[in-house]
Amino acid sequence: QLKAVHPVSEIMSISELDQAKLNKLTEIDQDWKATLNNGWQTPEGWSLGIHTDDVALLNGAYSLAKEAASLGSTDPITILDTEGEPHSLTVAEMTPLMLAYGQARAQLSGADAARRKLVKDATTLEELNNL
């Protein structure tokens, strides 16, 4: 006898490993959202946002401040933390902050990317469950 084949249901089926990978990636997505919402805490104890828009705005402010300083301006740079509190910094104070911020953001996104790669590369459920 011929087995009835349902092309749509055959195409829509997903292996147990692939489903587990999707579940793990959903968990990683939730962890990344929490990381983004927590931001990065400065050595002074206040936090900066680490969403892509936050990074772009902070880098833009820093670039403009450096340009203004090269033209002789001594005005401080005012940035807002995640609570909306303003912080005024000189370019000299902002430079190490920006270096630490950039390093922290790179480490956080690198760790997220590494977790995602481990999930993608997993070949067994056991391997995936150990992540």
Short mmCIF file of C-alpha atoms in Angstrom, two decimals:
data_model
loop_
_atom_site.label_atom_id
_atom_site.label_comp_id
_atom_site.label_asym_id
_atom_site.label_seq_id
_atom_site.Cartn_x
_atom_site.Cartn_y
_atom_site.Cartn_z
CA GLN A 1 0.00 0.00 0.00
CA LEU A 2 1.06 3.54 -0.67
CA LYS A 3 1.64 5.72 2.33
CA ALA A 4 -0.25 8.98 2.21
CA VAL A 5 2.21 11.84 2.13
CA HIS A 6 1.20 15.30 3.22
CA PRO A 7 3.80 17.60 1.67
CA VAL A 8 2.94 20.59 3.86
CA SER A 9 3.19 18.67 7.10
CA GLU A 10 6.38 16.97 5.91
CA ILE A 11 7.96 20.33 5.14
CA MET A 12 6.75 21.83 8.40
CA SER A 13 8.16 19.06 10.57
CA ILE A 14 11.30 19.91 12.47
CA SER A 15 13.77 17.57 14.10
CA GLU A 16 13.99 17.33 17.85
CA LEU A 17 17.51 18.78 17.71
CA ASP A 18 16.43 21.73 15.56
CA GLN A 19 13.51 22.44 17.90
CA ALA A 20 15.84 22.31 20.89
CA LYS A 21 18.18 24.74 19.10
CA LEU A 22 15.29 27.13 18.50
CA ASN A 23 14.35 26.90 22.17
CA LYS A 24 17.94 27.55 23.25
CA LEU A 25 18.21 30.53 20.88
CA THR A 26 14.99 31.94 22.33
CA GLU A 27 16.55 31.65 25.79
CA ILE A 28 19.70 33.42 24.54
CA ASP A 29 17.54 36.16 22.99
CA GLN A 30 15.86 36.73 26.35
CA ASP A 31 19.23 36.82 28.11
CA TRP A 32 20.54 39.36 25.57
CA LYS A 33 17.48 41.57 26.04
CA ALA A 34 18.05 41.50 29.80
CA THR A 35 21.72 42.39 29.26
CA LEU A 36 20.73 45.31 27.03
CA ASN A 37 18.16 46.52 29.56
CA ASN A 38 20.68 46.35 32.41
CA GLY A 39 23.21 48.49 30.55
CA TRP A 40 26.79 48.88 31.68
CA GLN A 41 27.77 50.20 35.08
CA THR A 42 30.56 52.76 35.07
CA PRO A 43 33.35 52.64 37.67
CA GLU A 44 31.57 55.59 39.31
CA GLY A 45 28.45 53.47 39.85
CA TRP A 46 26.04 54.90 37.30
CA SER A 47 24.90 53.06 34.18
CA LEU A 48 25.06 53.70 30.46
CA GLY A 49 22.78 52.09 27.92
CA ILE A 50 24.32 49.54 25.57
CA HIS A 51 21.63 49.30 22.90
CA THR A 52 22.95 50.07 19.42
CA ASP A 53 21.35 53.54 19.54
CA ASP A 54 23.02 54.25 22.90
CA VAL A 55 26.42 53.27 21.53
CA ALA A 56 25.95 55.47 18.46
CA LEU A 57 24.83 58.49 20.51
CA LEU A 58 27.64 58.17 23.02
CA ASN A 59 30.26 57.71 20.31
CA GLY A 60 28.87 60.73 18.47
CA ALA A 61 28.98 62.87 21.60
CA TYR A 62 32.54 61.78 22.30
CA SER A 63 33.68 62.49 18.73
CA LEU A 64 32.14 65.95 18.80
CA ALA A 65 33.67 66.66 22.21
CA LYS A 66 37.13 65.65 20.95
CA GLU A 67 36.69 67.90 17.92
CA ALA A 68 35.58 70.81 20.13
CA ALA A 69 38.58 70.23 22.42
CA SER A 70 40.93 70.29 19.44
CA LEU A 71 39.48 73.72 18.60
CA GLY A 72 40.22 74.94 22.13
CA SER A 73 36.94 74.34 23.90
CA THR A 74 37.16 73.40 27.56
CA ASP A 75 33.42 72.93 28.00
CA PRO A 76 32.49 69.65 29.69
CA ILE A 77 30.52 66.96 27.90
CA THR A 78 27.15 66.20 29.44
CA ILE A 79 25.79 62.71 28.99
CA LEU A 80 22.72 61.11 30.51
CA ASP A 81 22.84 57.81 32.33
CA THR A 82 20.12 55.16 32.08
CA GLU A 83 18.18 56.89 34.87
CA GLY A 84 18.20 60.20 32.96
CA GLU A 85 20.71 61.80 35.33
CA PRO A 86 23.21 64.15 33.65
CA HIS A 87 26.96 63.70 34.12
CA SER A 88 29.43 66.38 33.03
CA LEU A 89 32.86 65.12 32.01
CA THR A 90 35.95 66.58 30.44
CA VAL A 91 37.38 64.90 27.35
CA ALA A 92 40.21 63.62 29.58
CA GLU A 93 37.65 62.05 31.94
CA MET A 94 35.52 60.68 29.13
CA THR A 95 38.37 58.99 27.24
CA PRO A 96 39.01 56.17 29.76
CA LEU A 97 35.26 55.84 30.27
CA MET A 98 34.78 55.35 26.52
CA LEU A 99 37.60 52.81 26.36
CA ALA A 100 36.10 50.78 29.20
CA TYR A 101 32.60 51.14 27.74
CA GLY A 102 33.73 49.95 24.32
CA GLN A 103 35.60 47.00 25.79
CA ALA A 104 32.66 45.99 27.96
CA ARG A 105 30.18 46.26 25.06
CA ALA A 106 32.51 44.20 22.83
CA GLN A 107 32.86 41.52 25.52
CA LEU A 108 29.11 41.33 26.08
CA SER A 109 28.26 41.06 22.39
CA GLY A 110 31.16 38.63 21.82
CA ALA A 111 29.89 36.35 24.58
CA ASP A 112 26.40 36.45 23.08
CA ALA A 113 27.74 35.60 19.61
CA ALA A 114 29.83 32.74 21.04
CA ARG A 115 26.77 31.23 22.76
CA ARG A 116 24.80 31.44 19.52
CA LYS A 117 27.61 29.74 17.59
CA LEU A 118 27.76 26.90 20.12
CA VAL A 119 24.04 26.33 19.63
CA LYS A 120 24.36 26.44 15.86
CA ASP A 121 27.28 24.00 15.91
CA ALA A 122 25.69 21.51 18.35
CA THR A 123 25.15 18.12 16.76
CA THR A 124 23.40 16.27 19.60
CA LEU A 125 20.75 17.04 22.18
CA GLU A 126 23.18 16.18 24.95
CA GLU A 127 25.70 18.69 23.64
CA LEU A 128 22.98 21.32 23.36
CA ASN A 129 21.65 20.62 26.85
CA ASN A 130 25.13 21.17 28.29
CA LEU A 131 25.29 24.72 26.96
#
